[in-house]
Amino acid sequence: MIILLDVITTAAILFVVAAGLLAIFGVLKIINFAHGAWLTVGGYCAVVTTAWGLSPWFALPFAFMVGAALGALTELFIVRPLYRRPLDAILATWGLSIVIGQLITLWFGRDMQMIPNLLSGTIDFFGISYSVYRLFTIVAALVIGLTFAFLLDGTRLGLSARAVIMNETLARALGIDTAKVRLATFMIGTGIAGLAGVLLTPLTSVDPNMGVGWLIGAFMLVMVAGSSFAALAFACLVFGGAQVLVSTFVSPIFGSITVAVLCALVLRVSPKGFARE
């Protein structure tokens, strides 16, 4: 039972981490290699709210707003001129991540930061004691997934984003302001990344390199999922489960690279990954 819960909660954590990256990739068709930096920014938003004496829960909306605001500046001044040069956009976002990491180091130093846990303690679950916070990550993943589903299917922005995903040229000809769709999508993606950074703080150290360790796994999951959040959820469950099993029965060291290795193997066999189209 513990292994089953570990599989589900690990999948939830991976989904939360990769969701923002997938949102940007699905519409903009570029990989935001500053994603790890946005996770780090979210972690330090939690540090700041703690220093201000505010509730740790306030860090969630605060990190989303900071991530979205910084994402808007990034899209307008760095990414937008490079849409027709996706390789240059990847290099630009990678360089931006280095700059953000250095700025965080200058401001906060290299030391690990300690912040209060959002939820502490354990709960008796089917006769075993399990972390309340890890169970909460399942709720967080469901909320994020359902929110994206609502945005895509129940809002004008979502319908416009789907049109851009299918055929941007035709969407522009139909009068959709694709520039605004790209900007809004980038802001949502970076805002979710900041939110994910806060959610990661009880599970990892908060330091200037906090997001780096999560970037490769998130990148590989997005490559396998394509532009589908359902495919991303499935990929997180499959590869997250494999990570737990390898970490438990083989070695945590091998477990840490399981997601990236298995995703690479899937892409080698099926270049489209789990995407249906």
Short mmCIF file of N, CA, C and O in Angstrom, two decimals, residues 169-256:
data_model
loop_
_atom_site.label_atom_id
_atom_site.label_comp_id
_atom_site.label_asym_id
_atom_site.label_seq_id
_atom_site.Cartn_x
_atom_site.Cartn_y
_atom_site.Cartn_z
N THR A 169 -1.66 29.80 -38.43
CA THR A 169 -1.90 30.67 -39.58
C THR A 169 -3.39 30.86 -39.83
O THR A 169 -3.88 31.98 -40.04
N LEU A 170 -4.13 29.76 -39.76
CA LEU A 170 -5.57 29.83 -39.95
C LEU A 170 -6.22 30.59 -38.80
O LEU A 170 -7.15 31.38 -39.02
N ALA A 171 -5.75 30.37 -37.58
CA ALA A 171 -6.30 31.08 -36.42
C ALA A 171 -6.11 32.59 -36.58
O ALA A 171 -7.03 33.37 -36.29
N ARG A 172 -4.96 33.00 -37.08
CA ARG A 172 -4.71 34.42 -37.30
C ARG A 172 -5.62 34.97 -38.39
O ARG A 172 -6.14 36.09 -38.27
N ALA A 173 -5.85 34.17 -39.43
CA ALA A 173 -6.73 34.61 -40.51
C ALA A 173 -8.18 34.76 -40.04
O ALA A 173 -8.93 35.57 -40.58
N LEU A 174 -8.55 33.99 -39.01
CA LEU A 174 -9.91 34.06 -38.47
C LEU A 174 -10.08 35.20 -37.46
O LEU A 174 -11.15 35.36 -36.88
N GLY A 175 -9.03 35.96 -37.25
CA GLY A 175 -9.12 37.14 -36.38
C GLY A 175 -8.66 36.93 -34.96
O GLY A 175 -8.85 37.82 -34.12
N ILE A 176 -8.09 35.79 -34.66
CA ILE A 176 -7.58 35.54 -33.30
C ILE A 176 -6.25 36.27 -33.12
O ILE A 176 -5.37 36.17 -33.98
N ASP A 177 -6.15 37.01 -32.05
CA ASP A 177 -4.91 37.72 -31.75
C ASP A 177 -3.92 36.72 -31.16
O ASP A 177 -3.88 36.50 -29.94
N THR A 178 -3.13 36.10 -32.02
CA THR A 178 -2.22 35.04 -31.56
C THR A 178 -1.14 35.57 -30.63
O THR A 178 -0.65 34.82 -29.78
N ALA A 179 -0.77 36.84 -30.78
CA ALA A 179 0.25 37.41 -29.89
C ALA A 179 -0.25 37.43 -28.45
O ALA A 179 0.49 37.09 -27.51
N LYS A 180 -1.53 37.82 -28.27
CA LYS A 180 -2.09 37.84 -26.92
C LYS A 180 -2.25 36.43 -26.36
O LYS A 180 -2.06 36.20 -25.17
N VAL A 181 -2.61 35.48 -27.24
CA VAL A 181 -2.75 34.09 -26.80
C VAL A 181 -1.40 33.56 -26.32
O VAL A 181 -1.30 32.91 -25.28
N ARG A 182 -0.35 33.84 -27.07
CA ARG A 182 0.99 33.41 -26.68
C ARG A 182 1.40 34.04 -25.36
O ARG A 182 1.96 33.36 -24.49
N LEU A 183 1.15 35.35 -25.21
CA LEU A 183 1.52 36.04 -23.98
C LEU A 183 0.78 35.45 -22.78
O LEU A 183 1.40 35.16 -21.74
N ALA A 184 -0.53 35.28 -22.91
CA ALA A 184 -1.32 34.74 -21.81
C ALA A 184 -0.88 33.32 -21.46
O ALA A 184 -0.78 32.96 -20.28
N THR A 185 -0.60 32.52 -22.48
CA THR A 185 -0.16 31.15 -22.24
C THR A 185 1.18 31.11 -21.53
O THR A 185 1.38 30.32 -20.59
N PHE A 186 2.10 31.95 -21.96
CA PHE A 186 3.41 31.98 -21.32
C PHE A 186 3.29 32.42 -19.86
O PHE A 186 3.95 31.87 -18.97
N MET A 187 2.43 33.41 -19.60
CA MET A 187 2.22 33.86 -18.23
C MET A 187 1.63 32.76 -17.36
O MET A 187 2.06 32.56 -16.22
N ILE A 188 0.66 32.03 -17.90
CA ILE A 188 0.06 30.93 -17.13
C ILE A 188 1.09 29.84 -16.87
O ILE A 188 1.20 29.32 -15.75
N GLY A 189 1.89 29.52 -17.89
CA GLY A 189 2.90 28.48 -17.72
C GLY A 189 3.94 28.83 -16.68
O GLY A 189 4.28 28.00 -15.82
N THR A 190 4.45 30.06 -16.72
CA THR A 190 5.46 30.45 -15.73
C THR A 190 4.83 30.66 -14.35
O THR A 190 5.47 30.41 -13.33
N GLY A 191 3.56 31.09 -14.32
CA GLY A 191 2.88 31.21 -13.03
C GLY A 191 2.70 29.86 -12.37
O GLY A 191 2.93 29.71 -11.17
N ILE A 192 2.31 28.85 -13.16
CA ILE A 192 2.17 27.49 -12.62
C ILE A 192 3.52 26.96 -12.17
O ILE A 192 3.62 26.25 -11.15
N ALA A 193 4.59 27.29 -12.90
CA ALA A 193 5.92 26.86 -12.49
C ALA A 193 6.29 27.46 -11.13
O ALA A 193 6.86 26.79 -10.27
N GLY A 194 5.98 28.75 -10.94
CA GLY A 194 6.23 29.37 -9.64
C GLY A 194 5.43 28.70 -8.54
O GLY A 194 5.94 28.45 -7.44
N LEU A 195 4.17 28.40 -8.83
CA LEU A 195 3.32 27.69 -7.88
C LEU A 195 3.91 26.33 -7.53
O LEU A 195 3.95 25.92 -6.37
N ALA A 196 4.40 25.63 -8.55
CA ALA A 196 5.01 24.32 -8.32
C ALA A 196 6.25 24.43 -7.44
O ALA A 196 6.52 23.55 -6.63
N GLY A 197 6.99 25.52 -7.62
CA GLY A 197 8.17 25.73 -6.78
C GLY A 197 7.83 25.78 -5.31
O GLY A 197 8.55 25.23 -4.46
N VAL A 198 6.71 26.44 -4.98
CA VAL A 198 6.27 26.49 -3.58
C VAL A 198 5.88 25.09 -3.11
O VAL A 198 6.24 24.68 -1.99
N LEU A 199 5.17 24.36 -3.95
CA LEU A 199 4.73 23.01 -3.57
C LEU A 199 5.91 22.05 -3.39
O LEU A 199 5.78 21.04 -2.68
N LEU A 200 7.04 22.36 -4.02
CA LEU A 200 8.21 21.49 -3.89
C LEU A 200 9.01 21.75 -2.62
O LEU A 200 9.83 20.92 -2.23
N THR A 201 8.80 22.89 -1.99
CA THR A 201 9.67 23.28 -0.87
C THR A 201 9.69 22.27 0.28
O THR A 201 10.74 22.11 0.91
N PRO A 202 8.59 21.57 0.60
CA PRO A 202 8.70 20.56 1.67
C PRO A 202 9.45 19.30 1.23
O PRO A 202 9.77 18.46 2.07
N LEU A 203 9.70 19.15 -0.07
CA LEU A 203 10.27 17.92 -0.59
C LEU A 203 11.73 18.05 -1.01
O LEU A 203 12.39 17.05 -1.26
N THR A 204 12.21 19.27 -1.12
CA THR A 204 13.58 19.50 -1.57
C THR A 204 14.13 20.75 -0.90
O THR A 204 13.37 21.55 -0.36
N SER A 205 15.43 20.91 -0.94
CA SER A 205 16.05 22.09 -0.34
C SER A 205 15.78 23.32 -1.21
O SER A 205 15.68 23.22 -2.44
N VAL A 206 15.63 24.47 -0.57
CA VAL A 206 15.46 25.72 -1.29
C VAL A 206 16.83 26.39 -1.40
O VAL A 206 17.37 26.90 -0.42
N ASP A 207 17.38 26.36 -2.59
CA ASP A 207 18.68 26.97 -2.85
C ASP A 207 18.69 27.43 -4.30
O ASP A 207 17.76 27.14 -5.06
N PRO A 208 19.71 28.18 -4.74
CA PRO A 208 19.70 28.73 -6.10
C PRO A 208 19.64 27.68 -7.21
O PRO A 208 19.30 28.00 -8.34
N ASN A 209 19.99 26.44 -6.91
CA ASN A 209 19.93 25.38 -7.92
C ASN A 209 18.74 24.44 -7.73
O ASN A 209 18.71 23.34 -8.30
N MET A 210 17.77 24.88 -6.98
CA MET A 210 16.64 24.04 -6.62
C MET A 210 15.92 23.45 -7.84
O MET A 210 15.55 22.27 -7.86
N GLY A 211 15.71 24.25 -8.88
CA GLY A 211 14.93 23.80 -10.01
C GLY A 211 15.68 22.97 -11.03
O GLY A 211 15.07 22.31 -11.87
N VAL A 212 17.01 22.99 -10.95
CA VAL A 212 17.81 22.32 -11.98
C VAL A 212 17.53 20.82 -12.00
O VAL A 212 17.39 20.22 -13.07
N GLY A 213 17.46 20.21 -10.85
CA GLY A 213 17.27 18.77 -10.77
C GLY A 213 15.93 18.31 -11.33
O GLY A 213 15.78 17.13 -11.69
N TRP A 214 14.96 19.20 -11.40
CA TRP A 214 13.62 18.83 -11.90
C TRP A 214 13.46 19.11 -13.38
O TRP A 214 12.50 18.64 -14.00
N LEU A 215 14.37 19.90 -13.97
CA LEU A 215 14.18 20.36 -15.34
C LEU A 215 14.24 19.23 -16.35
O LEU A 215 13.36 19.13 -17.23
N ILE A 216 15.25 18.36 -16.26
CA ILE A 216 15.41 17.32 -17.28
C ILE A 216 14.24 16.35 -17.27
O ILE A 216 13.70 15.99 -18.33
N GLY A 217 13.81 15.93 -16.08
CA GLY A 217 12.66 15.03 -16.00
C GLY A 217 11.41 15.65 -16.58
O GLY A 217 10.66 15.01 -17.34
N ALA A 218 11.16 16.93 -16.25
CA ALA A 218 9.98 17.62 -16.78
C ALA A 218 10.07 17.75 -18.30
O ALA A 218 9.08 17.55 -19.02
N PHE A 219 11.26 18.08 -18.80
CA PHE A 219 11.47 18.22 -20.23
C PHE A 219 11.17 16.90 -20.96
O PHE A 219 10.46 16.88 -21.97
N MET A 220 11.68 15.79 -20.43
CA MET A 220 11.46 14.50 -21.08
C MET A 220 9.99 14.09 -21.03
O MET A 220 9.45 13.53 -21.99
N LEU A 221 9.32 14.36 -19.92
CA LEU A 221 7.90 14.04 -19.83
C LEU A 221 7.08 14.83 -20.85
O LEU A 221 6.14 14.30 -21.45
N VAL A 222 7.43 16.09 -21.04
CA VAL A 222 6.72 16.92 -22.01
C VAL A 222 6.97 16.40 -23.43
O VAL A 222 6.06 16.39 -24.26
N MET A 223 8.19 15.97 -23.72
CA MET A 223 8.49 15.42 -25.04
C MET A 223 7.64 14.18 -25.31
O MET A 223 7.18 13.96 -26.43
N VAL A 224 7.44 13.37 -24.30
CA VAL A 224 6.63 12.15 -24.46
C VAL A 224 5.15 12.50 -24.59
O VAL A 224 4.42 11.87 -25.37
N ALA A 225 4.71 13.51 -23.85
CA ALA A 225 3.28 13.84 -23.80
C ALA A 225 2.81 14.64 -25.00
O ALA A 225 1.62 14.67 -25.31
N GLY A 226 3.72 15.33 -25.68
CA GLY A 226 3.31 16.19 -26.79
C GLY A 226 2.62 17.43 -26.28
O GLY A 226 3.19 18.18 -25.48
N SER A 227 1.39 17.67 -26.69
CA SER A 227 0.65 18.85 -26.22
C SER A 227 -0.59 18.46 -25.43
O SER A 227 -1.50 19.28 -25.26
N SER A 228 -0.64 17.23 -24.94
CA SER A 228 -1.83 16.71 -24.26
C SER A 228 -1.59 16.60 -22.75
O SER A 228 -0.64 15.93 -22.32
N PHE A 229 -2.46 17.22 -21.97
CA PHE A 229 -2.35 17.09 -20.51
C PHE A 229 -2.75 15.70 -20.05
O PHE A 229 -2.23 15.21 -19.04
N ALA A 230 -3.67 15.06 -20.77
CA ALA A 230 -4.03 13.68 -20.42
C ALA A 230 -2.84 12.76 -20.64
O ALA A 230 -2.55 11.88 -19.80
N ALA A 231 -2.11 12.96 -21.75
CA ALA A 231 -0.93 12.16 -22.01
C ALA A 231 0.15 12.44 -20.97
O ALA A 231 0.88 11.54 -20.54
N LEU A 232 0.25 13.70 -20.54
CA LEU A 232 1.22 14.04 -19.50
C LEU A 232 0.89 13.32 -18.19
O LEU A 232 1.78 12.77 -17.53
N ALA A 233 -0.39 13.32 -17.81
CA ALA A 233 -0.79 12.63 -16.58
C ALA A 233 -0.46 11.14 -16.67
O ALA A 233 0.04 10.55 -15.70
N PHE A 234 -0.73 10.54 -17.82
CA PHE A 234 -0.43 9.11 -18.01
C PHE A 234 1.08 8.86 -17.94
O PHE A 234 1.53 7.91 -17.30
N ALA A 235 1.85 9.73 -18.58
CA ALA A 235 3.31 9.58 -18.56
C ALA A 235 3.85 9.72 -17.15
O ALA A 235 4.74 8.96 -16.73
N CYS A 236 3.32 10.67 -16.40
CA CYS A 236 3.77 10.85 -15.01
C CYS A 236 3.46 9.62 -14.18
O CYS A 236 4.27 9.21 -13.33
N LEU A 237 2.29 9.03 -14.39
CA LEU A 237 1.91 7.84 -13.63
C LEU A 237 2.81 6.66 -13.99
O LEU A 237 3.32 5.95 -13.10
N VAL A 238 3.06 6.45 -15.27
CA VAL A 238 3.88 5.31 -15.71
C VAL A 238 5.33 5.49 -15.27
O VAL A 238 5.92 4.60 -14.62
N PHE A 239 5.92 6.61 -15.61
CA PHE A 239 7.35 6.80 -15.34
C PHE A 239 7.60 7.15 -13.87
O PHE A 239 8.66 6.80 -13.33
N GLY A 240 6.64 7.83 -13.24
CA GLY A 240 6.77 8.07 -11.81
C GLY A 240 6.71 6.77 -11.03
O GLY A 240 7.45 6.56 -10.07
N GLY A 241 5.81 5.86 -11.47
CA GLY A 241 5.74 4.55 -10.84
C GLY A 241 7.03 3.77 -11.01
O GLY A 241 7.52 3.13 -10.07
N ALA A 242 7.60 3.84 -12.21
CA ALA A 242 8.87 3.16 -12.45
C ALA A 242 9.98 3.73 -11.57
O ALA A 242 10.81 2.99 -11.04
N GLN A 243 9.96 5.05 -11.40
CA GLN A 243 10.97 5.69 -10.54
C GLN A 243 10.88 5.19 -9.11
O GLN A 243 11.90 4.90 -8.47
N VAL A 244 9.65 5.09 -8.60
CA VAL A 244 9.46 4.61 -7.23
C VAL A 244 9.95 3.17 -7.09
O VAL A 244 10.65 2.83 -6.12
N LEU A 245 9.59 2.33 -8.05
CA LEU A 245 9.98 0.92 -7.97
C LEU A 245 11.50 0.76 -8.05
O LEU A 245 12.09 -0.02 -7.28
N VAL A 246 12.13 1.48 -8.95
CA VAL A 246 13.59 1.39 -9.06
C VAL A 246 14.26 1.93 -7.81
O VAL A 246 15.22 1.33 -7.29
N SER A 247 13.77 3.04 -7.29
CA SER A 247 14.36 3.62 -6.08
C SER A 247 14.20 2.69 -4.88
O SER A 247 15.09 2.60 -4.03
N THR A 248 13.07 2.00 -4.81
CA THR A 248 12.78 1.13 -3.67
C THR A 248 13.55 -0.19 -3.72
O THR A 248 14.12 -0.63 -2.73
N PHE A 249 13.56 -0.80 -4.90
CA PHE A 249 14.09 -2.16 -5.00
C PHE A 249 15.50 -2.25 -5.61
O PHE A 249 16.12 -3.29 -5.53
N VAL A 250 15.97 -1.18 -6.23
CA VAL A 250 17.30 -1.22 -6.84
C VAL A 250 18.21 -0.23 -6.14
O VAL A 250 19.05 -0.60 -5.32
N SER A 251 18.04 1.06 -6.44
CA SER A 251 18.89 2.09 -5.85
C SER A 251 18.26 3.45 -6.08
O SER A 251 17.78 3.74 -7.19
N PRO A 252 18.27 4.32 -5.06
CA PRO A 252 17.77 5.68 -5.27
C PRO A 252 18.54 6.45 -6.34
O PRO A 252 17.99 7.34 -6.99
N ILE A 253 19.82 6.11 -6.51
CA ILE A 253 20.63 6.79 -7.53
C ILE A 253 20.08 6.47 -8.92
O ILE A 253 19.89 7.36 -9.76
N PHE A 254 19.82 5.18 -9.18
CA PHE A 254 19.23 4.80 -10.46
C PHE A 254 17.81 5.32 -10.58
O PHE A 254 17.36 5.68 -11.67
N GLY A 255 17.11 5.38 -9.46
CA GLY A 255 15.75 5.91 -9.48
C GLY A 255 15.68 7.35 -9.94
O GLY A 255 14.73 7.77 -10.61
N SER A 256 16.72 8.13 -9.60
CA SER A 256 16.72 9.55 -9.94
C SER A 256 16.83 9.80 -11.45
O SER A 256 16.47 10.87 -11.93
#
